[in-house]
Amino acid sequence: AGTGYYLRELERQVPVSAVVALDISKFALRRAAKLLPDALCLVWDVWRPLPVVDESVDLLINIFAPRNPDEFARVCREGGVLIVVTPLPQHLQEISDVAGLLNIRSGKDDDVAAALTPDFTLAASRSVEFPMTLTPEDVQNIAAMGPAGHHGASVRMDTLPERLRVTAAFTVQTFHRRRKEDSEKSTPVR
Ligand SMILES: C[S@@+](CC[C@H](N)C(=O)[O-])C[C@H]1O[C@@H](n2cnc3c(N)ncnc32)[C@H](O)[C@@H]1O
């Protein structure tokens, strides 16, 4: 869920009966809880069993975050939807050095699909790219979010232009939960 930004947009645009927001960061979730007063916001490690009963979820969204394919498959009802957004190599490329961002390898979306397709089918995949104009403060915030931020590194604001044009580039993949009998997971031979 991060800070709840995308869940809030979702709530605005589609009727939702119940929202569960998970993130390992209590700081992110505090912000999410303020944005999403009706949601259940839980500090949770996605690698643990998810706090949701089997086949109870209509829609899962996972944006620039780790995925637990087996747990996503367990909680998603048959025919339910999983939306995964992953960055493309050119995402924020113009500032990756200055902000200490990790290089994004190509083919990440293919790896995501390969990990999910035993239980999900890929229904649609769309690459999106657009320019953004950032202020020095935006760039500093991005640096603080990245690995360099953990080591206390910061970008010198006075070395940055007033306005920096950078690329946003990511893939949006939509998956449908397969019927259990159609799962591609091999069943043990007895
Ligand atoms: C790049 S942020 C994206 C957040 C949000 N999806 C968004 O786009 O605003 C990645 C998020 O994954 C969370 N995260 C990292 N590892 C996690 C884990 N093992 N379990 C749950 N959340 C995790 C981080 O705390 C962070 O909020």
PDB file of N, CA and C in Angstrom, residues 134-143 155-164:
ATOM      1  N   LEU A 134      10.658  17.811 -12.407  1.00  0.00           N
ATOM      2  CA  LEU A 134      10.869  17.743 -10.958  1.00  0.00           C
ATOM      3  C   LEU A 134      11.634  18.956 -10.452  1.00  0.00           C
ATOM      4  N   THR A 135      11.331  19.344  -9.233  1.00  0.00           N
ATOM      5  CA  THR A 135      12.083  20.402  -8.563  1.00  0.00           C
ATOM      6  C   THR A 135      13.279  19.757  -7.840  1.00  0.00           C
ATOM      7  N   PRO A 136      14.267  20.567  -7.427  1.00  0.00           N
ATOM      8  CA  PRO A 136      15.380  20.011  -6.652  1.00  0.00           C
ATOM      9  C   PRO A 136      14.881  19.274  -5.405  1.00  0.00           C
ATOM     10  N   GLU A 137      13.817  19.771  -4.797  1.00  0.00           N
ATOM     11  CA  GLU A 137      13.279  19.109  -3.603  1.00  0.00           C
ATOM     12  C   GLU A 137      12.734  17.716  -3.946  1.00  0.00           C
ATOM     13  N   ASP A 138      12.043  17.617  -5.102  1.00  0.00           N
ATOM     14  CA  ASP A 138      11.548  16.298  -5.540  1.00  0.00           C
ATOM     15  C   ASP A 138      12.717  15.322  -5.682  1.00  0.00           C
ATOM     16  N   VAL A 139      13.795  15.809  -6.327  1.00  0.00           N
ATOM     17  CA  VAL A 139      14.945  14.930  -6.571  1.00  0.00           C
ATOM     18  C   VAL A 139      15.547  14.498  -5.232  1.00  0.00           C
ATOM     19  N   GLN A 140      15.601  15.418  -4.295  1.00  0.00           N
ATOM     20  CA  GLN A 140      16.149  15.072  -2.977  1.00  0.00           C
ATOM     21  C   GLN A 140      15.263  14.024  -2.278  1.00  0.00           C
ATOM     22  N   ASN A 141      13.971  14.172  -2.423  1.00  0.00           N
ATOM     23  CA  ASN A 141      13.064  13.183  -1.832  1.00  0.00           C
ATOM     24  C   ASN A 141      13.264  11.809  -2.469  1.00  0.00           C
ATOM     25  N   ILE A 142      13.459  11.785  -3.790  1.00  0.00           N
ATOM     26  CA  ILE A 142      13.683  10.503  -4.473  1.00  0.00           C
ATOM     27  C   ILE A 142      14.990   9.877  -3.979  1.00  0.00           C
ATOM     28  N   ALA A 143      16.018  10.708  -3.807  1.00  0.00           N
ATOM     29  CA  ALA A 143      17.300  10.191  -3.312  1.00  0.00           C
ATOM     30  C   ALA A 143      17.132   9.603  -1.913  1.00  0.00           C
ATOM     31  N   VAL A 155      21.353  14.567  -1.901  1.00  0.00           N
ATOM     32  CA  VAL A 155      21.773  15.257  -3.116  1.00  0.00           C
ATOM     33  C   VAL A 155      21.935  16.727  -2.780  1.00  0.00           C
ATOM     34  N   ARG A 156      23.017  17.332  -3.268  1.00  0.00           N
ATOM     35  CA  ARG A 156      23.196  18.774  -3.004  1.00  0.00           C
ATOM     36  C   ARG A 156      22.238  19.561  -3.885  1.00  0.00           C
ATOM     37  N   MET A 157      21.327  20.270  -3.209  1.00  0.00           N
ATOM     38  CA  MET A 157      20.267  20.988  -3.943  1.00  0.00           C
ATOM     39  C   MET A 157      20.856  22.035  -4.883  1.00  0.00           C
ATOM     40  N   ASP A 158      21.983  22.686  -4.432  1.00  0.00           N
ATOM     41  CA  ASP A 158      22.503  23.797  -5.231  1.00  0.00           C
ATOM     42  C   ASP A 158      23.147  23.338  -6.534  1.00  0.00           C
ATOM     43  N   THR A 159      23.356  22.013  -6.677  1.00  0.00           N
ATOM     44  CA  THR A 159      23.946  21.519  -7.929  1.00  0.00           C
ATOM     45  C   THR A 159      22.864  21.144  -8.938  1.00  0.00           C
ATOM     46  N   LEU A 160      21.615  21.228  -8.521  1.00  0.00           N
ATOM     47  CA  LEU A 160      20.532  20.778  -9.410  1.00  0.00           C
ATOM     48  C   LEU A 160      19.886  21.957 -10.132  1.00  0.00           C
ATOM     49  N   PRO A 161      19.429  21.721 -11.359  1.00  0.00           N
ATOM     50  CA  PRO A 161      18.711  22.788 -12.059  1.00  0.00           C
ATOM     51  C   PRO A 161      17.367  23.057 -11.391  1.00  0.00           C
ATOM     52  N   GLU A 162      16.830  24.246 -11.641  1.00  0.00           N
ATOM     53  CA  GLU A 162      15.512  24.635 -11.082  1.00  0.00           C
ATOM     54  C   GLU A 162      14.434  23.620 -11.409  1.00  0.00           C
ATOM     55  N   ARG A 163      14.477  23.161 -12.654  1.00  0.00           N
ATOM     56  CA  ARG A 163      13.489  22.199 -13.134  1.00  0.00           C
ATOM     57  C   ARG A 163      14.230  21.106 -13.878  1.00  0.00           C
ATOM     58  N   LEU A 164      14.001  19.840 -13.496  1.00  0.00           N
ATOM     59  CA  LEU A 164      14.665  18.725 -14.157  1.00  0.00           C
ATOM     60  C   LEU A 164      13.613  17.844 -14.822  1.00  0.00           C
TER      61      LEU A 164
END
